[in-house]
Coordinates of C-alpha atoms (C1' of nucleotides) in Angstrom, one line a residue:
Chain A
X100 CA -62.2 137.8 7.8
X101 CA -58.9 135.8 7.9
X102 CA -57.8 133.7 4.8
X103 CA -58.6 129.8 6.2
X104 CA -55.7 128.1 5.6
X105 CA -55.1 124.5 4.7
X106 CA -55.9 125.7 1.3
X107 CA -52.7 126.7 -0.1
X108 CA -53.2 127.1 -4.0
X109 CA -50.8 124.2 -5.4
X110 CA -50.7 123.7 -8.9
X111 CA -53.9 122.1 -10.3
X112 CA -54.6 120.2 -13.5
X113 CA -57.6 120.8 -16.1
X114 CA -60.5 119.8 -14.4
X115 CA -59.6 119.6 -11.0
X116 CA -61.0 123.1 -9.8
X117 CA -64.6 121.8 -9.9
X118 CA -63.8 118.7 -7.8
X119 CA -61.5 120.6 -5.0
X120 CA -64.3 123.6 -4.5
X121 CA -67.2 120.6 -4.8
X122 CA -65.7 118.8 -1.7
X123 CA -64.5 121.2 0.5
X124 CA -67.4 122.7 0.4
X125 CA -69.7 119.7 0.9
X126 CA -67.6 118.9 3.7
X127 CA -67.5 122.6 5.1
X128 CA -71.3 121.9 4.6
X129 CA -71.9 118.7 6.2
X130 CA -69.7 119.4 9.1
X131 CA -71.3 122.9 9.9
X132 CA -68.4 124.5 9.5
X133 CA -70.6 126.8 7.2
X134 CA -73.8 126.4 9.4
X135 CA -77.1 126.3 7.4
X136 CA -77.7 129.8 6.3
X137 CA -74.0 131.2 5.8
X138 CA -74.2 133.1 2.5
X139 CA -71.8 131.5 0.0
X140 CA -69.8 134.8 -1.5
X141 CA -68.7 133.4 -5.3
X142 CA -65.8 136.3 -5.6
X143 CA -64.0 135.4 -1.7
X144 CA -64.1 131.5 -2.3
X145 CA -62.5 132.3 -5.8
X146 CA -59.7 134.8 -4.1
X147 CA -59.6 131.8 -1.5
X148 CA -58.3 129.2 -4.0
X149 CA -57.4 131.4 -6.0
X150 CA -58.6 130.3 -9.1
X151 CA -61.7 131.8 -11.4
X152 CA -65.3 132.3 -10.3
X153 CA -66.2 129.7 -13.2
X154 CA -65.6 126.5 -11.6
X155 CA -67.0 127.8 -8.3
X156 CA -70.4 128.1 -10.0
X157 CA -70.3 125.1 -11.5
X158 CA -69.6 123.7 -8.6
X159 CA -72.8 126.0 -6.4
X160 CA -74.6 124.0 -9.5
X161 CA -73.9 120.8 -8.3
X162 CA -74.4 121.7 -4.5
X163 CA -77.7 123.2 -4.9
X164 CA -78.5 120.0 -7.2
X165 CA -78.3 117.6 -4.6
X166 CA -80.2 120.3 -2.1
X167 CA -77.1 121.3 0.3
X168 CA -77.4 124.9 -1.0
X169 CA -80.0 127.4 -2.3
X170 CA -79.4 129.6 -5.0
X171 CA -81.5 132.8 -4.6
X172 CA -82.2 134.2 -7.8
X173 CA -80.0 137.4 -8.3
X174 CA -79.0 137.1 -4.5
X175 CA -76.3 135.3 -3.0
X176 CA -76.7 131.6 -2.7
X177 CA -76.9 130.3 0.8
X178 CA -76.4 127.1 2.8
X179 CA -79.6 125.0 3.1
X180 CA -81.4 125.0 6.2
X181 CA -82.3 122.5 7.8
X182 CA -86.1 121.8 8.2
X183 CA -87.4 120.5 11.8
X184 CA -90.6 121.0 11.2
X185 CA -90.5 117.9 8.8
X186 CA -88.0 115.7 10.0
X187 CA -90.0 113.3 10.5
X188 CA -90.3 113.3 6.3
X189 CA -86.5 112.8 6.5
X190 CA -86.7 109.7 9.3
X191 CA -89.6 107.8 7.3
X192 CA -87.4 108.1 3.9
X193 CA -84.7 107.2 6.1
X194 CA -85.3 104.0 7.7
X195 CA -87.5 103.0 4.6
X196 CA -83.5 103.3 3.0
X197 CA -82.3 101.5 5.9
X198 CA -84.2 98.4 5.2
X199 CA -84.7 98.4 1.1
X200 CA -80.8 98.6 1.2
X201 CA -80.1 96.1 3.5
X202 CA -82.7 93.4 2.0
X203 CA -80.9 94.2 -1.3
X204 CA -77.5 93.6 0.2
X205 CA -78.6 90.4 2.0
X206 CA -80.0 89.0 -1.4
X207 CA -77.6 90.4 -4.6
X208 CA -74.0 90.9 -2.2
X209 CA -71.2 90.0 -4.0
X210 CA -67.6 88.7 -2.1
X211 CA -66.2 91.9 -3.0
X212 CA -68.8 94.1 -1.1
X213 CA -68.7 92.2 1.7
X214 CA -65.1 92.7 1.9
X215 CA -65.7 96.4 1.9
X216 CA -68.4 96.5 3.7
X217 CA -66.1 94.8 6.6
X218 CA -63.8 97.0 6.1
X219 CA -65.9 100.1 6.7
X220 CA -66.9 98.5 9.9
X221 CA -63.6 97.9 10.9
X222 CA -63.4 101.9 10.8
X223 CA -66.6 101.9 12.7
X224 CA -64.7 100.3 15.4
X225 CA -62.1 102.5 15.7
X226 CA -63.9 105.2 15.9
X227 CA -65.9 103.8 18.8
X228 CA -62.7 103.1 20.5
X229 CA -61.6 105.9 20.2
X230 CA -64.6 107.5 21.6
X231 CA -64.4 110.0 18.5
X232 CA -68.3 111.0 18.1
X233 CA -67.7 112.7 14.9
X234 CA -65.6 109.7 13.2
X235 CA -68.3 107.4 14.2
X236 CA -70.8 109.9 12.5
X237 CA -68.6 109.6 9.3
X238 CA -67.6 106.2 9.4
X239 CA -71.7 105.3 10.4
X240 CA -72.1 106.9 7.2
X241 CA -70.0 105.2 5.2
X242 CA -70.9 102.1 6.2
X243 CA -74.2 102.0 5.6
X244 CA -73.7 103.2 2.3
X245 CA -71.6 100.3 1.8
X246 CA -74.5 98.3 2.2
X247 CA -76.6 100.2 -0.4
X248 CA -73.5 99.4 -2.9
X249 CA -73.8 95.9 -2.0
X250 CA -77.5 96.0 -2.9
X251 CA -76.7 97.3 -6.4
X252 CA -79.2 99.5 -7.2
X253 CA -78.2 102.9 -8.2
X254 CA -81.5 104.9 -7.4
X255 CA -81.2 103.9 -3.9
X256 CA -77.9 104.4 -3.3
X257 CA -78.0 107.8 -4.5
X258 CA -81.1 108.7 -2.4
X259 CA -79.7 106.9 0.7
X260 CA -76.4 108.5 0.9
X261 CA -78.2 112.2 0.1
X262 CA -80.1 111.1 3.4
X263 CA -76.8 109.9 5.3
X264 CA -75.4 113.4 4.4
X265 CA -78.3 115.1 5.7
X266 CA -78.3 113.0 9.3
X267 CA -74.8 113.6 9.5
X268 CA -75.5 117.4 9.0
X269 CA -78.5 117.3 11.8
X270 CA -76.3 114.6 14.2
X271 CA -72.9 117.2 14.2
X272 CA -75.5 119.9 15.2
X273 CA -76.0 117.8 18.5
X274 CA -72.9 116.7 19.1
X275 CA -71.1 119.9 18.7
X276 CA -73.3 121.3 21.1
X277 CA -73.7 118.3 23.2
X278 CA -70.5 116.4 23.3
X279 CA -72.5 113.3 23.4
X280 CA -71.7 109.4 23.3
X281 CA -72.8 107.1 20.5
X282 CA -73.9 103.8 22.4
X283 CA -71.8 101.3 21.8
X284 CA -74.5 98.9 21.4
X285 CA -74.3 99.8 17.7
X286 CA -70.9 98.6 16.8
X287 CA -72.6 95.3 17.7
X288 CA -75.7 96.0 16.0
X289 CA -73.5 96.5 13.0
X290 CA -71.7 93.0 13.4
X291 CA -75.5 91.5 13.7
X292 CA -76.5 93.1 10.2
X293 CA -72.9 91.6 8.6
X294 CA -73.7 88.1 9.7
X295 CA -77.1 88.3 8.4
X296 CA -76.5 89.9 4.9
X297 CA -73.9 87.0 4.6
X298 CA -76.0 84.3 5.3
X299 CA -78.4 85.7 2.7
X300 CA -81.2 86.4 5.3
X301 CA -83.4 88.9 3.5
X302 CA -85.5 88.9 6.7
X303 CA -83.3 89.4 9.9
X304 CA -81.3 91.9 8.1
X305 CA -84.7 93.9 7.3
X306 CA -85.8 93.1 10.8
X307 CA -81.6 94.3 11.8
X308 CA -82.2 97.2 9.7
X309 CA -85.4 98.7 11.0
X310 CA -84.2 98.1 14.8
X311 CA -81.0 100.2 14.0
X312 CA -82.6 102.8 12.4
X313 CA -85.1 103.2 15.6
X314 CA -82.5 103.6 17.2
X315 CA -81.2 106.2 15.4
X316 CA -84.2 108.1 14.8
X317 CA -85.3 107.9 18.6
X318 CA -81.2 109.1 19.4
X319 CA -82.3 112.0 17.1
X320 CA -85.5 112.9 18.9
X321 CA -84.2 112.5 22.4
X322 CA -81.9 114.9 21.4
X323 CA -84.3 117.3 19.9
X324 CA -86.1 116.8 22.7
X325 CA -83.6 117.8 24.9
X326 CA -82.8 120.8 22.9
X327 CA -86.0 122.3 23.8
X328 CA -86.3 121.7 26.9
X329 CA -82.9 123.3 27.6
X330 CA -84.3 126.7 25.5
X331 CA -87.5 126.4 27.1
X332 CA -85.0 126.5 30.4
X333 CA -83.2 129.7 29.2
Chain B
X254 CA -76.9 119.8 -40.1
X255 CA -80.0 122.7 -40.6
X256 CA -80.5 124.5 -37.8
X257 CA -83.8 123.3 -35.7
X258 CA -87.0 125.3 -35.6
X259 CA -88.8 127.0 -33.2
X260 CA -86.3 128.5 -31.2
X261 CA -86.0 132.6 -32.3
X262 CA -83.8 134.2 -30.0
X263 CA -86.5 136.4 -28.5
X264 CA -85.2 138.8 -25.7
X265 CA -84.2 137.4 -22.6
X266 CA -84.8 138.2 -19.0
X267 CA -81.7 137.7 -17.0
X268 CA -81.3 134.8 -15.8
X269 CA -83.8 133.0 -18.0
X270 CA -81.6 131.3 -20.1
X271 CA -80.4 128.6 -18.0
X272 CA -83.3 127.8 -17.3
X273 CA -84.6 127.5 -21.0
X274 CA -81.9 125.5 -22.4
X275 CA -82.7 123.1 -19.2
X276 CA -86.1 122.7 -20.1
X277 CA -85.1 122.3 -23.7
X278 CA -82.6 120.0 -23.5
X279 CA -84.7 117.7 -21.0
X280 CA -88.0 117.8 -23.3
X281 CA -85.4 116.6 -25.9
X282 CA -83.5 113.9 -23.8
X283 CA -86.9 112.3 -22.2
X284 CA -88.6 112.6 -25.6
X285 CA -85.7 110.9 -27.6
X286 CA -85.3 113.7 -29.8
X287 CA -81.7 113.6 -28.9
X288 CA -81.4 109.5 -28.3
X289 CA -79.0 107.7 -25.4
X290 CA -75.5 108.3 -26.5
X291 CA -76.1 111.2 -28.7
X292 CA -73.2 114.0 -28.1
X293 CA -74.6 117.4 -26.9
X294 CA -72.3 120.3 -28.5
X295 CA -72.1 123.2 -26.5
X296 CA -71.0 126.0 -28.8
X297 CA -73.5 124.1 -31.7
X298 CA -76.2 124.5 -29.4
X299 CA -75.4 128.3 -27.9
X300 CA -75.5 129.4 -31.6
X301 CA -78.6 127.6 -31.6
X302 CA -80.1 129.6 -29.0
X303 CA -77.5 132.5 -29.6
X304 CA -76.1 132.6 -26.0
X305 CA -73.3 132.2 -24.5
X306 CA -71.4 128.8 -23.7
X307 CA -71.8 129.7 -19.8
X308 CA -75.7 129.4 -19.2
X309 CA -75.6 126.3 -21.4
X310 CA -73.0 124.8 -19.1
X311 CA -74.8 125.7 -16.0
X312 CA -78.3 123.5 -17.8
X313 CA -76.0 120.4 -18.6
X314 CA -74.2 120.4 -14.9
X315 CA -77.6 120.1 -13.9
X316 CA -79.0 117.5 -16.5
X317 CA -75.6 115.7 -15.1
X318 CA -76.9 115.8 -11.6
X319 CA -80.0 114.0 -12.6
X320 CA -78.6 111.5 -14.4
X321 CA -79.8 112.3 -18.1
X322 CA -76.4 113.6 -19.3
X323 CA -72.9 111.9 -19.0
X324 CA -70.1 114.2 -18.9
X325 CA -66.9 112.7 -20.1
X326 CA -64.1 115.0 -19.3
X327 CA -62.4 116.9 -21.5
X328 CA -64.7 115.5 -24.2
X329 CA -67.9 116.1 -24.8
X330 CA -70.9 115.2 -23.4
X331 CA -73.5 112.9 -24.3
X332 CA -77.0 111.8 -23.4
X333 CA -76.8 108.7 -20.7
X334 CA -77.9 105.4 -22.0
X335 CA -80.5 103.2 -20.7
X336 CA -79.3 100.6 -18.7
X337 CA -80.8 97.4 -20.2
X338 CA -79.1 94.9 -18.6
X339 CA -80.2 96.6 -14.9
X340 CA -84.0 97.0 -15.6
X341 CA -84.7 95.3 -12.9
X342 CA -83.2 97.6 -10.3
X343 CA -85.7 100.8 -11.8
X344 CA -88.8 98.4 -11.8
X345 CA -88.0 97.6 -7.7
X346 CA -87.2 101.1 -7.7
X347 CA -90.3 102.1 -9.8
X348 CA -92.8 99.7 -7.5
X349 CA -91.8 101.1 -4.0
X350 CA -91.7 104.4 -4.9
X351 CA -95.6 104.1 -6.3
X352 CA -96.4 102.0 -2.8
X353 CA -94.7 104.6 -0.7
X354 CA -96.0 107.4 -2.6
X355 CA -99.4 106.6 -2.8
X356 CA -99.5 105.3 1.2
X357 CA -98.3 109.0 2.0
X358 CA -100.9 110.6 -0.1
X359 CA -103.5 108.3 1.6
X360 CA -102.7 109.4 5.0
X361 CA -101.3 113.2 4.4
X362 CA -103.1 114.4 1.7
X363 CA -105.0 117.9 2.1
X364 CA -107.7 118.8 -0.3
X365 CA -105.8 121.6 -2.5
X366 CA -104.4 117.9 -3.3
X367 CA -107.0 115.6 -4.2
X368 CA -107.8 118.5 -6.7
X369 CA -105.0 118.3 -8.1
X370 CA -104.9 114.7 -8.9
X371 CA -108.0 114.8 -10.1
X372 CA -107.2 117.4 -12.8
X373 CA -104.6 115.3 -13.7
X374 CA -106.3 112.1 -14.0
X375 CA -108.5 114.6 -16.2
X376 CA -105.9 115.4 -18.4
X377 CA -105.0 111.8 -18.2
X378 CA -108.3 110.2 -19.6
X379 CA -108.6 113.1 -22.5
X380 CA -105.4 111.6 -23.8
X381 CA -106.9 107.8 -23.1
X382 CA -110.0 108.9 -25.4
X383 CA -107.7 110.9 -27.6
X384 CA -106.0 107.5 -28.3
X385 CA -102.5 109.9 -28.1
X386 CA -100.2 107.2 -27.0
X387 CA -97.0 110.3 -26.0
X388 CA -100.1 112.1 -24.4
X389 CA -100.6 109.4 -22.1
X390 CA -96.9 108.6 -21.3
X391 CA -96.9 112.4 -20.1
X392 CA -99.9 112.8 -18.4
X393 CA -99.8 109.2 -16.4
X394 CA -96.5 110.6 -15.3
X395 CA -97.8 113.5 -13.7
X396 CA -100.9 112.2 -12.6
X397 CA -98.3 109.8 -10.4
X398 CA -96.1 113.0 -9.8
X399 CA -99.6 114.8 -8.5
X400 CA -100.0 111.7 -6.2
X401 CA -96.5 112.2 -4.5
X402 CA -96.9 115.6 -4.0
X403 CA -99.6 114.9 -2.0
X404 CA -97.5 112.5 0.0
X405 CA -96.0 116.0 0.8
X406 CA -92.3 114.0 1.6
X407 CA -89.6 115.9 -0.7
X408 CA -87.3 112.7 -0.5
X409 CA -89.7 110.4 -2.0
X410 CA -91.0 112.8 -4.5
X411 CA -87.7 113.9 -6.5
X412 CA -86.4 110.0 -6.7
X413 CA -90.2 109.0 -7.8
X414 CA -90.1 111.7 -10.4
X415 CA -86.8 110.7 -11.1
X416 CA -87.9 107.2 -12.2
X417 CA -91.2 108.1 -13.6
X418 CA -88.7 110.5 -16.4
X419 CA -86.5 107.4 -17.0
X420 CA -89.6 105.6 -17.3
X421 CA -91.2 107.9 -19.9
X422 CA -87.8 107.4 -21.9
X423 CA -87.9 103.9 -22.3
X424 CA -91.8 103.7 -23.1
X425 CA -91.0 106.5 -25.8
X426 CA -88.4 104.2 -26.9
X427 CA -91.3 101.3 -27.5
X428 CA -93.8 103.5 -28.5
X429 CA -91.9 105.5 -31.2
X430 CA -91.7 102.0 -32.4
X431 CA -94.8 99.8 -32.1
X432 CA -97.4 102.3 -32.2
X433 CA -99.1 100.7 -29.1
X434 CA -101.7 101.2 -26.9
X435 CA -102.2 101.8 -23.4
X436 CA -104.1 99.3 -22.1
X437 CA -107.6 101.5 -21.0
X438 CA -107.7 99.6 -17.9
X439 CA -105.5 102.1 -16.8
X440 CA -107.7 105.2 -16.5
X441 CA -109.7 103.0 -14.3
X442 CA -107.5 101.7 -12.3
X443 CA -106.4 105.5 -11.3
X444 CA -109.9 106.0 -10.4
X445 CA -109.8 103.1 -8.1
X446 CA -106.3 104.5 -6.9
X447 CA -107.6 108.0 -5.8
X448 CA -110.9 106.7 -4.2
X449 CA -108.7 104.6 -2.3
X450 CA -106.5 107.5 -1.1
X451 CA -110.0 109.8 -0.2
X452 CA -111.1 107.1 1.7
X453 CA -107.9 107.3 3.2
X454 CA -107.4 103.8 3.1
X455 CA -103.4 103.1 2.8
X456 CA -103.9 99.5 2.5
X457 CA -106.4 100.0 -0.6
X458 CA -103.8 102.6 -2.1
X459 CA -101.1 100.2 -1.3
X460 CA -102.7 97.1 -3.0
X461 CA -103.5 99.9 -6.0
X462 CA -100.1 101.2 -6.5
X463 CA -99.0 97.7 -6.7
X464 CA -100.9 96.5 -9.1
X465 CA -100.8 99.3 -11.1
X466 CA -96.8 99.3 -11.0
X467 CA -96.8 95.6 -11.7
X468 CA -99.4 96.3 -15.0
X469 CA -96.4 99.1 -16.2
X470 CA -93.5 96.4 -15.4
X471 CA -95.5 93.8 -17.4
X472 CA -96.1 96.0 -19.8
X473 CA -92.5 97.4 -20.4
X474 CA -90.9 93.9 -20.1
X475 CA -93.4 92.8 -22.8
X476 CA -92.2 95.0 -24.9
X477 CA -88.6 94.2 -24.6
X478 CA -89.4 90.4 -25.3
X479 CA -91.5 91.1 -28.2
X480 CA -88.5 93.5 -29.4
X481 CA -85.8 91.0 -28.2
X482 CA -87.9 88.5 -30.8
X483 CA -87.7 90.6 -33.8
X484 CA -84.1 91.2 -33.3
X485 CA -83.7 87.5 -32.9
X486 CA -86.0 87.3 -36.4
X487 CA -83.2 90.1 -38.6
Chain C
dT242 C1' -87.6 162.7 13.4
dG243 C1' -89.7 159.5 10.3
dT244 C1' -90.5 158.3 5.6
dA245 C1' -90.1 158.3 0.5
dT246 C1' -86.8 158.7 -3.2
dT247 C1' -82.5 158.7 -5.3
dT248 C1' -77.8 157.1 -5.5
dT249 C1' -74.2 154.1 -4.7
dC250 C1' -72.4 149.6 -4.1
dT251 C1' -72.2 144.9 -3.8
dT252 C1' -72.8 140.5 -6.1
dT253 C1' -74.6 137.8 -9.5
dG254 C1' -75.5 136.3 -14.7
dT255 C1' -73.5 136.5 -19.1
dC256 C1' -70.1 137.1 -22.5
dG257 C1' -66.0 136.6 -25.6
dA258 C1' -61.4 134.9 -25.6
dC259 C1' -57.7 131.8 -24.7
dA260 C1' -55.4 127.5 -23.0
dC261 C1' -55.3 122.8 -22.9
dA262 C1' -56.5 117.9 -23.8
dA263 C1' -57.9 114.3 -26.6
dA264 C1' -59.3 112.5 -31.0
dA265 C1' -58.7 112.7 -36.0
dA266 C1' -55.9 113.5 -39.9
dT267 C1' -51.5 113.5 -42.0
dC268 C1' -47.1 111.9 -42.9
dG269 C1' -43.0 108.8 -43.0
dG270 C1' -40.9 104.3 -42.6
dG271 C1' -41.1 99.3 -42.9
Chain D
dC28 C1' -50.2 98.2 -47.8
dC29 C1' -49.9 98.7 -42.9
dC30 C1' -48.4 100.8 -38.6
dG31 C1' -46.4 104.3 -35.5
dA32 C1' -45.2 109.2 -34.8
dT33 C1' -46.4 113.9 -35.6
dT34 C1' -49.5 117.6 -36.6
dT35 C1' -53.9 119.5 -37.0
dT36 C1' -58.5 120.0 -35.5
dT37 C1' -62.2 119.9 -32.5
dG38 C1' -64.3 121.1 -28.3
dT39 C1' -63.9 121.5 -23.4
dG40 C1' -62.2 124.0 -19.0
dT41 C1' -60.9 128.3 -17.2
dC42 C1' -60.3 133.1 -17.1
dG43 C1' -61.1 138.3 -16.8
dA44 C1' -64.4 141.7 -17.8
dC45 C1' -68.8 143.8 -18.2
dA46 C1' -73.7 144.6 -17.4
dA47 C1' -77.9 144.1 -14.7
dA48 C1' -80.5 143.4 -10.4
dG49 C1' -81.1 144.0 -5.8
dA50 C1' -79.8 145.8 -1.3
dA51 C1' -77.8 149.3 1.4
dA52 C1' -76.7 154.0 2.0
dA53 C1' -77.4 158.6 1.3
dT54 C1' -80.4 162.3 0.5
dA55 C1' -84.6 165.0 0.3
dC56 C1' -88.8 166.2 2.2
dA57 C1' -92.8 166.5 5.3

DNA sequence: TGTATTTTCTTTGTCGACACAAAAATCGGG
DNA sequence: CCCGATTTTTGTGTCGACAAAGAAAATACA
């Protein structure tokens, strides 16, 4: 059990110990770096940032809130597991997201958004230039939830982005194991939903929306898929 | 400032007492017994239930995480407003979730569920015939609720019973008020609503949900003219 | 040797206390 | 009488400590 470093204990002001254990470990989360579960010991990620077991709860609180960990009653908390056996719950919600989002987007946009949404794109890009699978992952992600801020409604957005966060969780399990290649077809699938959520085309960017998130969800499958075959192999 | 009834500190199981100031504080919030903006004192309220400031924390982080608490740091926090001026993004919100929901529960449902539902619409005409307005709030809520668990997809289900709370809110809000009545068509058109999803028949359910959500939208937004009126009147 | 019971040990849930930040009250100058 | 600076007050954020609840280990017994 080596200390993990990049977590030297610099001063910190009132009220930034909840945010700093909140992210790294929803990052540690989403990236697998604590694979789904890895108990979460309270008393060694206090020691770890040195700081009191208070804020570390509060921040467990918030994590198991939003579904990324589980808090056994009198029993350590763990990392949430991913559920196969009802993913396809998770794809239906998904592309449902995928389209609501962008229909919003293509009718209530403001300049602003569209600026940022550009702008995530941009990142897109570079990741896909790079050939970085796990930037695109991340910069897919915040994309898309670019586009549900651009559609301006809060209760989407906030379901939408817990969904990226879980696809990003299920795609890194693939792609660590797989070292795998985004197509690239999506960067331009990307530039197709821009142009249509400009021009205010409520249809072609639901029609844009659905098609991408096909894709997506059959990428997922075919991976799956693979998956088993290769155990079935073993 | 008397100290409210009906809360003796009876002995505790461990780890019971977050969860009874959660289920406190929410009745309160979703009931307006503490209104939108009201400030929620910690130490006032762990005298009030004579425990410590810790378990009371834990209940608001959550409340936080759903949205019916603001926490404004360093200072206290208060119970979140209702976002009049954004209405319209819960009743799009509100509409697809009762669509989606009740096209789930028409293809996926099991029979443990229909029984349910039905116990619920139960519970949900007694209050019709008891002319209890609060009693029907509550009990179309979880006759709804009943409806998405049948749909059996988590994702759907906590944003829809998200909305359906935020919902009860602001027809508390009217009803505390106006002393109205539910319209019985209601109790019917559930009846129509779960023959539809027996039947299986996801376009009937669909067509259901709709109209039913559009009657609650009506309903609501009648209610705000009506009240926008009398203010206009003063 | 296998199983039931007791003991130890780890880890959580709760507590009281203190430090700190922001608002409210107080004070002094114009 | 009003306005800005200073002090007080109020209430949160964090801490270390303790107690309870399981799990693991140790022990006893057949």
């Amino acid at each position: 059990m080596t200390d993990k470093p990049g977590t030297l204990p610099a001063e910190r002001r009132r009220g930034e110990g909840v945010k700093l254990v909140y992210d790294i470990l929803r990052d540690e989360i989403l990236d697998l770096v604590l694979p789904p579960g890895s108990p979460i010991d309270e008393i060694q990620l206090a020691e770890r940032l040195s700081m009191s077991r208070t804020p570390i709860r509060e921040a467990l609180v918030r994590l198991a809130g939003e579904g990324l960990v589980t808090t056994l009653p009198n029993r350590s908390t763990v990392v949430s597991n991913i559920d196969f056996l009802n993913l396809h719950t998770f794809f239906d919600a998904l592309t449902l997201m995928y389209r609501v989002t962008s229909r919003l987007a293509a009718q209530y946009h403001r300049p602003a958004d569209l600026e940022q949404i550009r702008l995530r794109q941009v990142e897109f890009a570079g990741a896909v230039a790079a050939e970085d699978a796990l930037a695109m992952i991340a910069t897919n992600r915040d994309f898309h939830a670019a586009i549900a801020e651009a559609g301006h409604n809060p209760y989407y957005l906030s379901l939408f982005c817990r969904l990226l966060d879980e696809g990003r969780r299920i795609l890194r399990l693939y792609y660590s194991s797989f070292e795998d290649r985004l197509p690239p077809r999506y960067a331009a699938e990307h530039d197709d939903l821009i142009a249509a959520i400009e021009a205010r085309d409520v249809e072609a960017a639901d029609r844009l929306a659905t098609a991408h998130a096909d894709q997506i969800v059959r990428q997922i499958q075919a991976m799956i898929a693979r998956d088993r075959r290769q155990s079935i192999t073993l």
